[in-house]
Amino acid sequence: MKCPNCGKDVKNDRDVCPYCGTKLSTCKSALKKWILEPKTVSIFGMCTGGLMLVMLLMTTRIDTIMKRVNLFFHNDDFNITITCLQFIPPIYYLAFVLAIMTMVLATIHYYKGKDYRLMIFSSLITAQTILMIANMKFIRMLQAILMAYRNGLTNETIEFDIFYLFGHLSEMKRMFLIMLIFGLIVLAYAIFMFILNNKEGK
């Protein structure tokens, strides 16, 4: 771990920084206290829902471009689409990790305090995580398209694959959109919990 005062690397078993003398046990207990606060659950939830919103905006942008063109993109449209597609997988995996962490924290806090709001949030984030697992195939197909693009496959072939994956008849795209819209519900509820926790001073 790093000392918060001098920034140097210190062994995890040390209670005091050997370089500047800062008490590290206080920092550890502060971090533990922050993780165990109900407000932390809502912060993690807002981050997860916020990433869903970003992916929804990118998907909407791709949809707008696809409605404007026929089967083949113009150069600018193709570049914008590829840029959006490249951001979706890393954002998705980050959101997935955050969703799991939020689910664990929400469950722990519910069993500690038996708060019905945390029970609702735990159920929402669990459903979100299940939806994300169900959409892994969509993300893998998207990654395959991006890999083909990096390997120099012709634009026409890649465009056909994009239309296949993001077309209005695509079942996988519908499932992806359901997951993203559900993420907005998680975001709204996390904001609601955050405001309540602030009012209650938790």
Tab-separated table of C-alpha atoms in Angstrom:
chain	number	residue	atom	x	y	z
A	1	MET	CA	0.000	0.000	0.000
A	2	LYS	CA	1.022	3.654	-0.411
A	3	CYS	CA	1.417	6.091	2.465
A	4	PRO	CA	-1.248	8.826	2.081
A	5	ASN	CA	1.191	11.421	3.426
A	6	CYS	CA	4.483	10.831	1.534
A	7	GLY	CA	3.192	8.526	-1.223
A	8	LYS	CA	5.920	5.884	-0.770
A	9	ASP	CA	5.255	2.135	-0.888
A	10	VAL	CA	4.847	0.565	2.535
A	11	LYS	CA	4.290	-3.105	3.458
A	12	ASN	CA	0.675	-3.962	4.285
A	13	ASP	CA	1.536	-5.238	7.771
A	14	ARG	CA	3.038	-1.897	8.864
A	15	ASP	CA	0.990	0.343	11.164
A	16	VAL	CA	3.372	3.309	10.799
A	17	CYS	CA	5.094	4.626	7.655
A	18	PRO	CA	8.872	4.085	8.082
A	19	TYR	CA	9.600	7.161	5.902
A	20	CYS	CA	7.441	9.895	7.438
A	21	GLY	CA	5.922	8.345	10.577
A	22	THR	CA	2.264	8.644	9.518
A	23	LYS	CA	-0.030	6.211	11.366
A	24	LEU	CA	-1.368	3.820	8.723
A	25	SER	CA	-3.773	1.987	11.018
A	26	THR	CA	-5.894	5.158	11.095
A	27	CYS	CA	-5.994	5.218	7.289
A	28	LYS	CA	-6.957	1.528	7.156
A	29	SER	CA	-9.753	1.989	9.692
A	30	ALA	CA	-11.009	5.075	7.825
A	31	LEU	CA	-11.132	3.084	4.564
A	32	LYS	CA	-12.916	0.208	6.312
A	33	LYS	CA	-15.408	2.641	7.855
A	34	TRP	CA	-16.060	4.258	4.451
A	35	ILE	CA	-16.709	0.849	2.831
A	36	LEU	CA	-19.138	-0.072	5.616
A	37	GLU	CA	-21.157	3.161	5.320
A	38	PRO	CA	-24.609	2.839	3.649
A	39	LYS	CA	-23.741	5.894	1.523
A	40	THR	CA	-20.939	3.886	-0.136
A	41	VAL	CA	-23.473	1.430	-1.559
A	42	SER	CA	-25.348	4.257	-3.271
A	43	ILE	CA	-22.079	5.729	-4.630
A	44	PHE	CA	-21.125	2.385	-6.178
A	45	GLY	CA	-24.662	2.076	-7.540
A	46	MET	CA	-24.495	5.548	-9.096
A	47	CYS	CA	-21.179	4.663	-10.758
A	48	THR	CA	-22.672	1.441	-12.173
A	49	GLY	CA	-25.816	3.202	-13.412
A	50	GLY	CA	-23.749	6.095	-14.787
A	51	LEU	CA	-21.714	3.693	-16.932
A	52	MET	CA	-24.977	2.177	-18.229
A	53	LEU	CA	-26.090	5.687	-19.210
A	54	VAL	CA	-22.819	6.260	-21.112
A	55	MET	CA	-23.256	2.980	-23.033
A	56	LEU	CA	-26.890	3.856	-23.777
A	57	LEU	CA	-25.830	7.222	-25.238
A	58	MET	CA	-23.215	5.490	-27.410
A	59	THR	CA	-25.747	2.894	-28.612
A	60	THR	CA	-28.250	5.670	-29.393
A	61	ARG	CA	-25.549	7.472	-31.394
A	62	ILE	CA	-24.883	4.312	-33.429
A	63	ASP	CA	-28.643	3.859	-33.991
A	64	THR	CA	-28.937	7.435	-35.255
A	65	ILE	CA	-26.130	6.852	-37.762
A	66	MET	CA	-27.608	3.530	-38.933
A	67	LYS	CA	-31.021	5.113	-39.550
A	68	ARG	CA	-29.392	7.786	-41.691
A	69	VAL	CA	-27.436	5.408	-43.963
A	70	ASN	CA	-28.461	2.338	-45.959
A	71	LEU	CA	-26.229	-0.739	-45.833
A	72	PHE	CA	-22.892	1.081	-46.025
A	73	PHE	CA	-21.524	3.898	-43.873
A	74	HIS	CA	-19.911	7.086	-45.092
A	75	ASN	CA	-16.289	7.421	-43.934
A	76	ASP	CA	-17.065	9.848	-41.083
A	77	ASP	CA	-20.031	7.785	-39.908
A	78	PHE	CA	-17.947	4.600	-39.978
A	79	ASN	CA	-15.165	6.198	-37.900
A	80	ILE	CA	-17.645	7.556	-35.323
A	81	THR	CA	-19.346	4.135	-35.085
A	82	ILE	CA	-16.037	2.290	-34.593
A	83	THR	CA	-14.977	4.803	-31.926
A	84	CYS	CA	-18.237	4.253	-30.017
A	85	LEU	CA	-17.914	0.478	-30.349
A	86	GLN	CA	-14.349	0.500	-29.029
A	87	PHE	CA	-15.435	2.174	-25.790
A	88	ILE	CA	-18.381	-0.146	-25.055
A	89	PRO	CA	-16.522	-3.385	-23.999
A	90	PRO	CA	-14.138	-1.790	-21.429
A	91	ILE	CA	-16.981	0.320	-19.978
A	92	TYR	CA	-19.142	-2.818	-19.857
A	93	TYR	CA	-16.557	-4.880	-17.948
A	94	LEU	CA	-15.887	-2.022	-15.520
A	95	ALA	CA	-19.656	-1.704	-14.917
A	96	PHE	CA	-19.867	-5.474	-14.394
A	97	VAL	CA	-17.156	-5.410	-11.696
A	98	LEU	CA	-18.839	-2.435	-10.008
A	99	ALA	CA	-22.232	-4.179	-10.154
A	100	ILE	CA	-20.827	-7.241	-8.375
A	101	MET	CA	-19.138	-5.075	-5.718
A	102	THR	CA	-22.359	-3.081	-5.240
A	103	MET	CA	-24.404	-6.268	-4.955
A	104	VAL	CA	-22.078	-7.660	-2.265
A	105	LEU	CA	-22.024	-4.376	-0.299
A	106	ALA	CA	-25.810	-3.921	-0.533
A	107	THR	CA	-26.394	-7.481	0.707
A	108	ILE	CA	-23.963	-7.036	3.631
A	109	HIS	CA	-25.582	-3.733	4.633
A	110	TYR	CA	-29.082	-5.208	4.392
A	111	TYR	CA	-28.237	-8.088	6.738
A	112	LYS	CA	-26.555	-5.625	9.120
A	113	GLY	CA	-29.392	-3.114	9.312
A	114	LYS	CA	-32.457	-4.887	7.833
A	115	ASP	CA	-33.262	-1.703	5.903
A	116	TYR	CA	-36.005	-2.362	3.314
A	117	ARG	CA	-34.474	0.251	0.971
A	118	LEU	CA	-31.241	-1.740	0.869
A	119	MET	CA	-33.257	-4.918	0.270
A	120	ILE	CA	-34.891	-3.266	-2.776
A	121	PHE	CA	-31.538	-1.956	-4.003
A	122	SER	CA	-29.881	-5.347	-3.467
A	123	SER	CA	-32.641	-6.942	-5.586
A	124	LEU	CA	-32.235	-4.307	-8.326
A	125	ILE	CA	-28.449	-4.618	-8.541
A	126	THR	CA	-28.682	-8.434	-8.489
A	127	ALA	CA	-31.105	-8.303	-11.436
A	128	GLN	CA	-28.719	-5.870	-13.173
A	129	THR	CA	-25.805	-8.294	-12.691
A	130	ILE	CA	-27.858	-11.206	-14.088
A	131	LEU	CA	-28.790	-9.095	-17.139
A	132	MET	CA	-25.125	-8.253	-17.651
A	133	ILE	CA	-24.169	-11.933	-17.558
A	134	ALA	CA	-26.930	-12.642	-20.112
A	135	ASN	CA	-25.435	-9.977	-22.431
A	136	MET	CA	-21.881	-11.348	-22.422
A	137	LYS	CA	-22.482	-12.987	-25.834
A	138	PHE	CA	-23.359	-9.584	-27.336
A	139	ILE	CA	-20.131	-8.089	-25.959
A	140	ARG	CA	-18.044	-11.026	-27.229
A	141	MET	CA	-19.519	-10.584	-30.720
A	142	LEU	CA	-18.779	-6.873	-30.536
A	143	GLN	CA	-15.189	-7.634	-29.561
A	144	ALA	CA	-14.907	-10.029	-32.528
A	145	ILE	CA	-15.984	-7.200	-34.877
A	146	LEU	CA	-13.387	-4.868	-33.349
A	147	MET	CA	-10.713	-7.556	-33.647
A	148	ALA	CA	-11.570	-7.983	-37.338
A	149	TYR	CA	-11.260	-4.204	-37.773
A	150	ARG	CA	-7.828	-4.168	-36.105
A	151	ASN	CA	-6.709	-7.102	-38.262
A	152	GLY	CA	-7.473	-5.093	-41.416
A	153	LEU	CA	-10.660	-6.822	-42.591
A	154	THR	CA	-12.486	-4.842	-45.301
A	155	ASN	CA	-14.835	-2.117	-44.108
A	156	GLU	CA	-17.731	-3.632	-46.074
A	157	THR	CA	-17.533	-6.911	-44.112
A	158	ILE	CA	-17.275	-5.094	-40.792
A	159	GLU	CA	-20.217	-2.837	-41.712
A	160	PHE	CA	-22.355	-5.892	-42.503
A	161	ASP	CA	-21.492	-7.387	-39.091
A	162	ILE	CA	-22.344	-4.095	-37.329
A	163	PHE	CA	-25.718	-3.944	-39.089
A	164	TYR	CA	-26.337	-7.574	-38.138
A	165	LEU	CA	-25.519	-6.938	-34.461
A	166	PHE	CA	-27.148	-3.511	-34.084
A	167	GLY	CA	-30.022	-3.862	-36.574
A	168	HIS	CA	-33.585	-3.200	-35.377
A	169	LEU	CA	-34.427	-6.928	-35.724
A	170	SER	CA	-31.502	-8.059	-33.580
A	171	GLU	CA	-32.676	-9.949	-30.479
A	172	MET	CA	-29.273	-9.497	-28.835
A	173	LYS	CA	-29.467	-5.738	-29.286
A	174	ARG	CA	-32.932	-5.711	-27.664
A	175	MET	CA	-31.558	-7.595	-24.664
A	176	PHE	CA	-28.639	-5.153	-24.497
A	177	LEU	CA	-31.014	-2.166	-24.511
A	178	ILE	CA	-33.203	-3.742	-21.797
A	179	MET	CA	-30.088	-4.126	-19.639
A	180	LEU	CA	-29.055	-0.492	-20.251
A	181	ILE	CA	-32.534	0.873	-19.494
A	182	PHE	CA	-32.678	-1.237	-16.335
A	183	GLY	CA	-29.330	0.361	-15.447
A	184	LEU	CA	-31.052	3.751	-15.485
A	185	ILE	CA	-33.513	2.442	-12.863
A	186	VAL	CA	-30.517	1.394	-10.748
A	187	LEU	CA	-28.995	4.856	-11.242
A	188	ALA	CA	-32.226	6.642	-10.237
A	189	TYR	CA	-32.672	4.476	-7.128
A	190	ALA	CA	-28.998	4.922	-6.140
A	191	ILE	CA	-29.384	8.726	-6.376
A	192	PHE	CA	-32.575	8.476	-4.294
A	193	MET	CA	-30.718	6.447	-1.627
A	194	PHE	CA	-27.751	8.845	-1.669
A	195	ILE	CA	-30.028	11.852	-1.054
A	196	LEU	CA	-31.850	10.041	1.782
A	197	ASN	CA	-28.569	8.954	3.402
A	198	ASN	CA	-27.313	12.535	3.291
A	199	LYS	CA	-30.517	13.805	4.911
A	200	GLU	CA	-30.288	11.138	7.613
A	201	GLY	CA	-26.563	11.812	8.069
A	202	LYS	CA	-25.528	8.215	7.328
